[in-house]
Amino acid sequence: MNLPPKITDRAFERLAEIAESTGEPQVLRVAVLGGGCSGFSYEITLDAKAEDDLVLEGKGQAVVVDPVSLPFLANSVIDFTEELIGARFTIENPNAASSCGCGTSFSM
């Protein structure tokens, strides 16, 4: 059984900080596209909800995934990390057989 992605509290909190700094609600879109050095790549953007999106809500915030990307992200964890090299939303994807060093490209 494929479960939808899980969004961590840190990811929802960062999305709330972004919304507060811009003065308007922000929706985080997580998508999977063909391409990248390993075959597929993640696209993480601020966007609007579409009618057929899966909407994951928490802490007053929303993350959306389109129906085409959803099978690629089943059982994944979407998080926000802050490291010396920068801060970013990350995806821990158990479906990925391998990934590139940048963490935005993977193969299945």
CSV table of N, CA, C and O in Angstrom, one decimal, residues 5-107:
chain,number,residue,atom,x,y,z
A,5,PRO,N,3.1,11.2,1.0
A,5,PRO,CA,4.3,11.7,1.7
A,5,PRO,C,4.0,12.3,3.1
A,5,PRO,O,2.8,12.7,3.3
A,6,LYS,N,4.9,12.2,4.0
A,6,LYS,CA,4.8,12.8,5.3
A,6,LYS,C,5.5,14.1,5.3
A,6,LYS,O,6.6,14.2,4.8
A,7,ILE,N,4.9,15.1,5.9
A,7,ILE,CA,5.6,16.5,6.0
A,7,ILE,C,6.0,16.7,7.5
A,7,ILE,O,5.1,16.5,8.3
A,8,THR,N,7.2,17.0,7.7
A,8,THR,CA,7.7,17.2,9.1
A,8,THR,C,7.2,18.5,9.6
A,8,THR,O,6.9,19.5,8.9
A,9,ASP,N,7.2,18.6,10.9
A,9,ASP,CA,6.8,19.9,11.6
A,9,ASP,C,7.8,21.0,11.1
A,9,ASP,O,7.3,22.1,11.0
A,10,ARG,N,9.1,20.7,11.0
A,10,ARG,CA,10.0,21.7,10.6
A,10,ARG,C,9.7,22.3,9.2
A,10,ARG,O,9.9,23.5,9.0
A,11,ALA,N,9.2,21.4,8.3
A,11,ALA,CA,8.9,21.9,7.0
A,11,ALA,C,7.7,22.8,7.0
A,11,ALA,O,7.7,23.9,6.4
A,12,PHE,N,6.7,22.4,7.8
A,12,PHE,CA,5.5,23.3,8.0
A,12,PHE,C,5.9,24.6,8.7
A,12,PHE,O,5.4,25.7,8.3
A,13,GLU,N,6.7,24.5,9.7
A,13,GLU,CA,7.2,25.8,10.4
A,13,GLU,C,7.9,26.7,9.4
A,13,GLU,O,7.7,27.9,9.5
A,14,ARG,N,8.8,26.2,8.6
A,14,ARG,CA,9.5,27.0,7.6
A,14,ARG,C,8.6,27.6,6.6
A,14,ARG,O,8.7,28.8,6.3
A,15,LEU,N,7.6,26.9,6.2
A,15,LEU,CA,6.6,27.4,5.3
A,15,LEU,C,5.8,28.5,5.9
A,15,LEU,O,5.5,29.6,5.3
A,16,ALA,N,5.5,28.4,7.2
A,16,ALA,CA,4.8,29.5,8.0
A,16,ALA,C,5.7,30.7,8.1
A,16,ALA,O,5.2,31.8,7.9
A,17,GLU,N,7.0,30.5,8.3
A,17,GLU,CA,7.9,31.7,8.3
A,17,GLU,C,8.0,32.4,7.0
A,17,GLU,O,8.0,33.6,6.9
A,18,ILE,N,7.9,31.6,5.9
A,18,ILE,CA,7.9,32.2,4.5
A,18,ILE,C,6.7,33.0,4.3
A,18,ILE,O,6.7,34.2,3.8
A,19,ALA,N,5.5,32.5,4.7
A,19,ALA,CA,4.2,33.2,4.6
A,19,ALA,C,4.2,34.4,5.4
A,19,ALA,O,3.7,35.5,5.0
A,20,GLU,N,4.8,34.4,6.6
A,20,GLU,CA,4.8,35.6,7.5
A,20,GLU,C,5.7,36.7,6.9
A,20,GLU,O,5.3,37.8,6.9
A,21,SER,N,6.8,36.3,6.3
A,21,SER,CA,7.7,37.3,5.7
A,21,SER,C,7.2,37.9,4.4
A,21,SER,O,7.5,39.0,4.1
A,22,THR,N,6.3,37.2,3.7
A,22,THR,CA,5.7,37.7,2.5
A,22,THR,C,4.4,38.4,2.7
A,22,THR,O,3.9,39.1,1.9
A,23,GLY,N,3.8,38.1,3.9
A,23,GLY,CA,2.5,38.7,4.2
A,23,GLY,C,1.3,38.0,3.6
A,23,GLY,O,0.2,38.5,3.6
A,24,GLU,N,1.6,36.8,3.0
A,24,GLU,CA,0.4,36.1,2.4
A,24,GLU,C,0.7,34.6,2.5
A,24,GLU,O,1.9,34.2,2.5
A,25,PRO,N,-0.4,33.8,2.5
A,25,PRO,CA,-0.2,32.4,2.6
A,25,PRO,C,0.6,31.8,1.4
A,25,PRO,O,0.5,32.3,0.3
A,26,GLN,N,1.5,30.8,1.7
A,26,GLN,CA,2.2,30.2,0.6
A,26,GLN,C,1.9,28.7,0.6
A,26,GLN,O,1.8,28.1,1.6
A,27,VAL,N,1.8,28.1,-0.6
A,27,VAL,CA,1.6,26.7,-0.7
A,27,VAL,C,2.9,26.1,-1.3
A,27,VAL,O,3.4,26.6,-2.4
A,28,LEU,N,3.5,25.1,-0.7
A,28,LEU,CA,4.7,24.5,-1.2
A,28,LEU,C,4.3,23.3,-2.2
A,28,LEU,O,3.5,22.4,-1.8
A,29,ARG,N,4.7,23.4,-3.4
A,29,ARG,CA,4.4,22.3,-4.4
A,29,ARG,C,5.7,21.5,-4.5
A,29,ARG,O,6.8,22.0,-4.7
A,30,VAL,N,5.5,20.1,-4.4
A,30,VAL,CA,6.5,19.2,-4.5
A,30,VAL,C,6.2,18.3,-5.7
A,30,VAL,O,5.1,17.7,-5.7
A,31,ALA,N,7.0,18.3,-6.7
A,31,ALA,CA,6.7,17.5,-8.0
A,31,ALA,C,8.0,16.7,-8.4
A,31,ALA,O,9.1,17.0,-8.0
A,32,VAL,N,7.7,15.7,-9.2
A,32,VAL,CA,8.8,14.9,-9.8
A,32,VAL,C,8.7,15.1,-11.3
A,32,VAL,O,7.7,15.0,-11.9
A,33,LEU,N,9.9,15.4,-11.8
A,33,LEU,CA,10.0,15.6,-13.3
A,33,LEU,C,11.0,14.6,-13.9
A,33,LEU,O,11.9,14.2,-13.2
A,34,GLY,N,10.8,14.3,-15.1
A,34,GLY,CA,11.8,13.5,-15.9
A,34,GLY,C,13.0,14.3,-16.1
A,34,GLY,O,12.9,15.5,-16.4
A,35,GLY,N,14.2,13.7,-16.0
A,35,GLY,CA,15.4,14.4,-16.3
A,35,GLY,C,16.3,14.4,-15.1
A,35,GLY,O,16.1,13.7,-14.1
A,36,GLY,N,17.3,15.2,-15.1
A,36,GLY,CA,18.3,15.2,-14.1
A,36,GLY,C,19.4,14.2,-14.3
A,36,GLY,O,19.2,13.3,-15.2
A,37,CYS,N,20.4,14.2,-13.6
A,37,CYS,CA,21.5,13.3,-13.8
A,37,CYS,C,21.3,11.9,-13.5
A,37,CYS,O,22.0,11.0,-13.9
A,38,SER,N,20.2,11.6,-12.8
A,38,SER,CA,19.9,10.2,-12.4
A,38,SER,C,18.5,9.7,-13.0
A,38,SER,O,18.1,8.6,-12.7
A,39,GLY,N,17.9,10.5,-13.8
A,39,GLY,CA,16.6,10.1,-14.4
A,39,GLY,C,15.4,10.8,-14.1
A,39,GLY,O,14.6,11.1,-14.9
A,40,PHE,N,15.3,11.2,-12.8
A,40,PHE,CA,14.1,12.0,-12.3
A,40,PHE,C,14.7,13.1,-11.4
A,40,PHE,O,15.8,13.0,-10.9
A,41,SER,N,14.0,14.2,-11.3
A,41,SER,CA,14.4,15.3,-10.4
A,41,SER,C,13.2,15.8,-9.7
A,41,SER,O,12.1,15.8,-10.1
A,42,TYR,N,13.5,16.4,-8.5
A,42,TYR,CA,12.5,17.0,-7.7
A,42,TYR,C,12.4,18.5,-8.1
A,42,TYR,O,13.4,19.1,-8.4
A,43,GLU,N,11.2,19.0,-8.0
A,43,GLU,CA,10.9,20.4,-8.2
A,43,GLU,C,10.1,20.9,-7.0
A,43,GLU,O,9.0,20.4,-6.8
A,44,ILE,N,10.7,21.8,-6.3
A,44,ILE,CA,10.0,22.3,-5.1
A,44,ILE,C,9.9,23.8,-5.2
A,44,ILE,O,10.9,24.5,-5.4
A,45,THR,N,8.6,24.2,-5.3
A,45,THR,CA,8.3,25.6,-5.6
A,45,THR,C,7.2,26.1,-4.7
A,45,THR,O,6.4,25.4,-4.2
A,46,LEU,N,7.1,27.4,-4.6
A,46,LEU,CA,5.9,28.1,-4.0
A,46,LEU,C,4.9,28.3,-5.2
A,46,LEU,O,5.2,28.8,-6.2
A,47,ASP,N,3.7,27.8,-5.0
A,47,ASP,CA,2.7,27.8,-6.0
A,47,ASP,C,1.3,27.9,-5.5
A,47,ASP,O,1.1,28.0,-4.3
A,48,ALA,N,0.3,27.7,-6.3
A,48,ALA,CA,-1.1,27.7,-5.9
A,48,ALA,C,-1.6,26.3,-6.0
A,48,ALA,O,-1.1,25.5,-6.7
A,49,LYS,N,-2.7,26.0,-5.3
A,49,LYS,CA,-3.3,24.7,-5.3
A,49,LYS,C,-4.0,24.5,-6.7
A,49,LYS,O,-4.6,25.4,-7.2
A,50,ALA,N,-3.9,23.3,-7.2
A,50,ALA,CA,-4.7,22.9,-8.4
A,50,ALA,C,-5.8,22.0,-8.0
A,50,ALA,O,-5.7,21.4,-6.9
A,51,GLU,N,-6.8,21.9,-8.8
A,51,GLU,CA,-8.0,21.1,-8.4
A,51,GLU,C,-7.7,19.7,-8.1
A,51,GLU,O,-8.3,19.1,-7.2
A,52,ASP,N,-6.8,19.1,-8.8
A,52,ASP,CA,-6.5,17.6,-8.7
A,52,ASP,C,-5.3,17.3,-7.8
A,52,ASP,O,-4.9,16.2,-7.6
A,53,ASP,N,-4.8,18.3,-7.1
A,53,ASP,CA,-3.6,18.1,-6.2
A,53,ASP,C,-4.1,17.4,-4.9
A,53,ASP,O,-5.2,17.5,-4.4
A,54,LEU,N,-3.1,16.6,-4.4
A,54,LEU,CA,-3.3,16.1,-3.0
A,54,LEU,C,-2.8,17.2,-2.1
A,54,LEU,O,-1.7,17.7,-2.3
A,55,VAL,N,-3.6,17.6,-1.1
A,55,VAL,CA,-3.2,18.7,-0.2
A,55,VAL,C,-2.9,18.1,1.1
A,55,VAL,O,-3.7,17.4,1.7
A,56,LEU,N,-1.7,18.3,1.6
A,56,LEU,CA,-1.3,17.9,2.9
A,56,LEU,C,-1.2,19.1,3.8
A,56,LEU,O,-0.4,20.0,3.5
A,57,GLU,N,-1.9,19.1,4.9
A,57,GLU,CA,-2.0,20.3,5.7
A,57,GLU,C,-1.5,20.1,7.1
A,57,GLU,O,-1.6,19.0,7.7
A,58,GLY,N,-0.9,21.1,7.7
A,58,GLY,CA,-0.4,21.1,9.1
A,58,GLY,C,0.0,22.4,9.5
A,58,GLY,O,0.6,23.2,8.7
A,59,LYS,N,-0.2,22.7,10.8
A,59,LYS,CA,0.2,24.0,11.4
A,59,LYS,C,-0.3,25.2,10.5
A,59,LYS,O,0.4,26.2,10.4
A,60,GLY,N,-1.5,25.0,9.9
A,60,GLY,CA,-2.1,26.1,9.2
A,60,GLY,C,-1.4,26.3,7.8
A,60,GLY,O,-1.7,27.3,7.1
A,61,GLN,N,-0.6,25.4,7.4
A,61,GLN,CA,0.1,25.5,6.1
A,61,GLN,C,-0.3,24.3,5.2
A,61,GLN,O,-0.9,23.4,5.6
A,62,ALA,N,0.1,24.4,3.9
A,62,ALA,CA,-0.3,23.4,2.9
A,62,ALA,C,0.9,23.1,2.0
A,62,ALA,O,1.6,23.9,1.5
A,63,VAL,N,1.0,21.8,1.8
A,63,VAL,CA,2.0,21.2,0.8
A,63,VAL,C,1.1,20.5,-0.2
A,63,VAL,O,0.2,19.7,0.2
A,64,VAL,N,1.4,20.7,-1.5
A,64,VAL,CA,0.6,20.0,-2.5
A,64,VAL,C,1.5,19.1,-3.4
A,64,VAL,O,2.6,19.4,-3.7
A,65,VAL,N,0.9,18.0,-3.9
A,65,VAL,CA,1.5,17.1,-4.8
A,65,VAL,C,0.6,16.8,-5.9
A,65,VAL,O,-0.6,16.4,-5.7
A,66,ASP,N,1.0,16.9,-7.2
A,66,ASP,CA,0.1,16.6,-8.3
A,66,ASP,C,0.0,15.0,-8.4
A,66,ASP,O,0.8,14.3,-8.0
A,67,PRO,N,-1.1,14.6,-9.1
A,67,PRO,CA,-1.3,13.1,-9.2
A,67,PRO,C,-0.3,12.4,-10.0
A,67,PRO,O,0.0,11.2,-9.7
A,68,VAL,N,0.4,13.0,-10.9
A,68,VAL,CA,1.5,12.3,-11.6
A,68,VAL,C,2.7,12.1,-10.7
A,68,VAL,O,3.3,11.0,-10.8
A,69,SER,N,3.0,13.0,-9.9
A,69,SER,CA,4.2,12.9,-9.0
A,69,SER,C,3.9,12.0,-7.8
A,69,SER,O,4.9,11.4,-7.2
A,70,LEU,N,2.7,11.9,-7.4
A,70,LEU,CA,2.4,11.2,-6.2
A,70,LEU,C,2.9,9.7,-6.1
A,70,LEU,O,3.5,9.4,-5.0
A,71,PRO,N,2.9,8.9,-7.1
A,71,PRO,CA,3.4,7.5,-7.0
A,71,PRO,C,4.9,7.5,-6.7
A,71,PRO,O,5.5,6.7,-6.0
A,72,PHE,N,5.6,8.5,-7.3
A,72,PHE,CA,7.1,8.6,-7.1
A,72,PHE,C,7.4,9.1,-5.7
A,72,PHE,O,8.6,8.9,-5.2
A,73,LEU,N,6.5,9.7,-5.0
A,73,LEU,CA,6.7,10.3,-3.6
A,73,LEU,C,6.1,9.4,-2.5
A,73,LEU,O,6.1,9.9,-1.4
A,74,ALA,N,5.5,8.3,-2.9
A,74,ALA,CA,4.8,7.5,-1.9
A,74,ALA,C,5.8,7.1,-0.7
A,74,ALA,O,6.9,6.8,-1.0
A,75,ASN,N,5.3,7.3,0.5
A,75,ASN,CA,6.0,7.0,1.7
A,75,ASN,C,7.3,7.8,1.9
A,75,ASN,O,8.1,7.5,2.8
A,76,SER,N,7.4,8.9,1.2
A,76,SER,CA,8.5,9.8,1.4
A,76,SER,C,8.3,10.8,2.6
A,76,SER,O,7.2,10.9,3.1
A,77,VAL,N,9.4,11.4,3.0
A,77,VAL,CA,9.4,12.4,4.1
A,77,VAL,C,9.9,13.7,3.5
A,77,VAL,O,11.0,13.7,3.0
A,78,ILE,N,9.1,14.7,3.6
A,78,ILE,CA,9.5,16.1,3.2
A,78,ILE,C,9.9,16.9,4.4
A,78,ILE,O,9.1,17.0,5.3
A,79,ASP,N,11.1,17.4,4.4
A,79,ASP,CA,11.6,18.1,5.6
A,79,ASP,C,12.3,19.4,5.2
A,79,ASP,O,12.4,19.7,4.0
A,80,PHE,N,12.7,20.1,6.2
A,80,PHE,CA,13.4,21.4,6.0
A,80,PHE,C,14.7,21.2,6.8
A,80,PHE,O,14.6,20.9,8.0
A,81,THR,N,15.9,21.5,6.2
A,81,THR,CA,17.1,21.4,6.9
A,81,THR,C,17.9,22.6,6.8
A,81,THR,O,17.9,23.3,5.8
A,82,GLU,N,18.7,22.9,7.8
A,82,GLU,CA,19.6,24.1,7.8
A,82,GLU,C,21.0,23.5,8.1
A,82,GLU,O,21.2,22.9,9.2
A,83,GLU,N,21.9,23.7,7.2
A,83,GLU,CA,23.3,23.2,7.3
A,83,GLU,C,24.2,24.4,7.0
A,83,GLU,O,23.8,25.5,6.6
A,84,LEU,N,25.5,24.2,7.2
A,84,LEU,CA,26.5,25.2,6.9
A,84,LEU,C,26.5,25.6,5.5
A,84,LEU,O,26.7,26.8,5.2
A,85,ILE,N,26.1,24.7,4.5
A,85,ILE,CA,26.1,25.1,3.1
A,85,ILE,C,24.8,25.7,2.7
A,85,ILE,O,24.7,26.2,1.6
A,86,GLY,N,23.8,25.8,3.6
A,86,GLY,CA,22.6,26.4,3.3
A,86,GLY,C,21.4,25.8,3.9
A,86,GLY,O,21.5,24.7,4.5
A,87,ALA,N,20.2,26.3,3.6
A,87,ALA,CA,19.0,25.8,4.1
A,87,ALA,C,18.1,25.4,2.9
A,87,ALA,O,18.1,26.1,1.9
A,88,ARG,N,17.4,24.3,3.0
A,88,ARG,CA,16.5,23.9,1.9
A,88,ARG,C,15.5,22.8,2.4
A,88,ARG,O,15.7,22.2,3.4
A,89,PHE,N,14.5,22.7,1.6
A,89,PHE,CA,13.5,21.6,1.8
A,89,PHE,C,14.2,20.4,1.2
A,89,PHE,O,14.8,20.4,0.1
A,90,THR,N,14.0,19.2,1.9
A,90,THR,CA,14.6,18.0,1.4
A,90,THR,C,13.6,16.9,1.3
A,90,THR,O,12.5,17.0,2.0
A,91,ILE,N,13.9,15.8,0.6
A,91,ILE,CA,13.0,14.7,0.4
A,91,ILE,C,13.8,13.4,0.7
A,91,ILE,O,14.8,13.2,0.0
A,92,GLU,N,13.3,12.7,1.6
A,92,GLU,CA,13.8,11.3,1.9
A,92,GLU,C,12.9,10.4,1.3
A,92,GLU,O,11.7,10.2,1.7
A,93,ASN,N,13.3,9.8,0.2
A,93,ASN,CA,12.5,9.0,-0.7
A,93,ASN,C,12.9,7.5,-0.6
A,93,ASN,O,13.9,7.1,-1.2
A,94,PRO,N,12.1,6.6,0.0
A,94,PRO,CA,12.4,5.2,0.1
A,94,PRO,C,12.3,4.5,-1.3
A,94,PRO,O,12.8,3.4,-1.5
A,95,ASN,N,11.7,5.1,-2.3
A,95,ASN,CA,11.5,4.5,-3.6
A,95,ASN,C,12.7,4.7,-4.5
A,95,ASN,O,12.8,4.1,-5.5
A,96,ALA,N,13.6,5.6,-4.1
A,96,ALA,CA,14.7,6.0,-4.9
A,96,ALA,C,15.8,4.9,-4.8
A,96,ALA,O,16.2,4.5,-3.7
A,97,ALA,N,16.2,4.3,-5.9
A,97,ALA,CA,17.2,3.3,-5.9
A,97,ALA,C,18.6,3.9,-5.7
A,97,ALA,O,19.5,3.3,-5.1
A,98,SER,N,18.8,5.1,-6.3
A,98,SER,CA,20.0,5.8,-6.2
A,98,SER,C,19.7,7.3,-6.4
A,98,SER,O,18.7,7.7,-6.9
A,99,SER,N,20.7,8.1,-5.9
A,99,SER,CA,20.5,9.6,-6.1
A,99,SER,C,21.8,10.2,-6.4
A,99,SER,O,22.9,9.6,-6.1
A,100,CYS,N,21.8,11.4,-6.9
A,100,CYS,CA,23.0,12.1,-7.2
A,100,CYS,C,23.5,12.9,-5.9
A,100,CYS,O,22.8,12.9,-4.9
A,101,GLY,N,24.7,13.4,-6.0
A,101,GLY,CA,25.2,14.1,-4.8
A,101,GLY,C,24.5,15.3,-4.4
A,101,GLY,O,24.5,15.7,-3.2
A,102,CYS,N,23.8,16.0,-5.3
A,102,CYS,CA,23.1,17.2,-5.0
A,102,CYS,C,21.7,16.9,-4.2
A,102,CYS,O,21.2,17.8,-3.6
A,103,GLY,N,21.2,15.7,-4.3
A,103,GLY,CA,20.0,15.3,-3.6
A,103,GLY,C,18.8,15.7,-4.3
A,103,GLY,O,17.7,15.5,-3.8
A,104,THR,N,18.8,16.3,-5.5
A,104,THR,CA,17.6,16.7,-6.3
A,104,THR,C,17.3,15.8,-7.4
A,104,THR,O,16.3,15.9,-8.1
A,105,SER,N,18.2,14.8,-7.7
A,105,SER,CA,18.0,13.9,-8.8
A,105,SER,C,18.1,12.5,-8.3
A,105,SER,O,18.9,12.2,-7.4
A,106,PHE,N,17.2,11.6,-8.8
A,106,PHE,CA,17.2,10.2,-8.3
A,106,PHE,C,16.8,9.2,-9.4
A,106,PHE,O,16.3,9.7,-10.5
A,107,SER,N,17.0,8.0,-9.2
A,107,SER,CA,16.5,6.9,-10.1
A,107,SER,C,15.7,5.9,-9.4
A,107,SER,O,15.8,5.8,-8.1
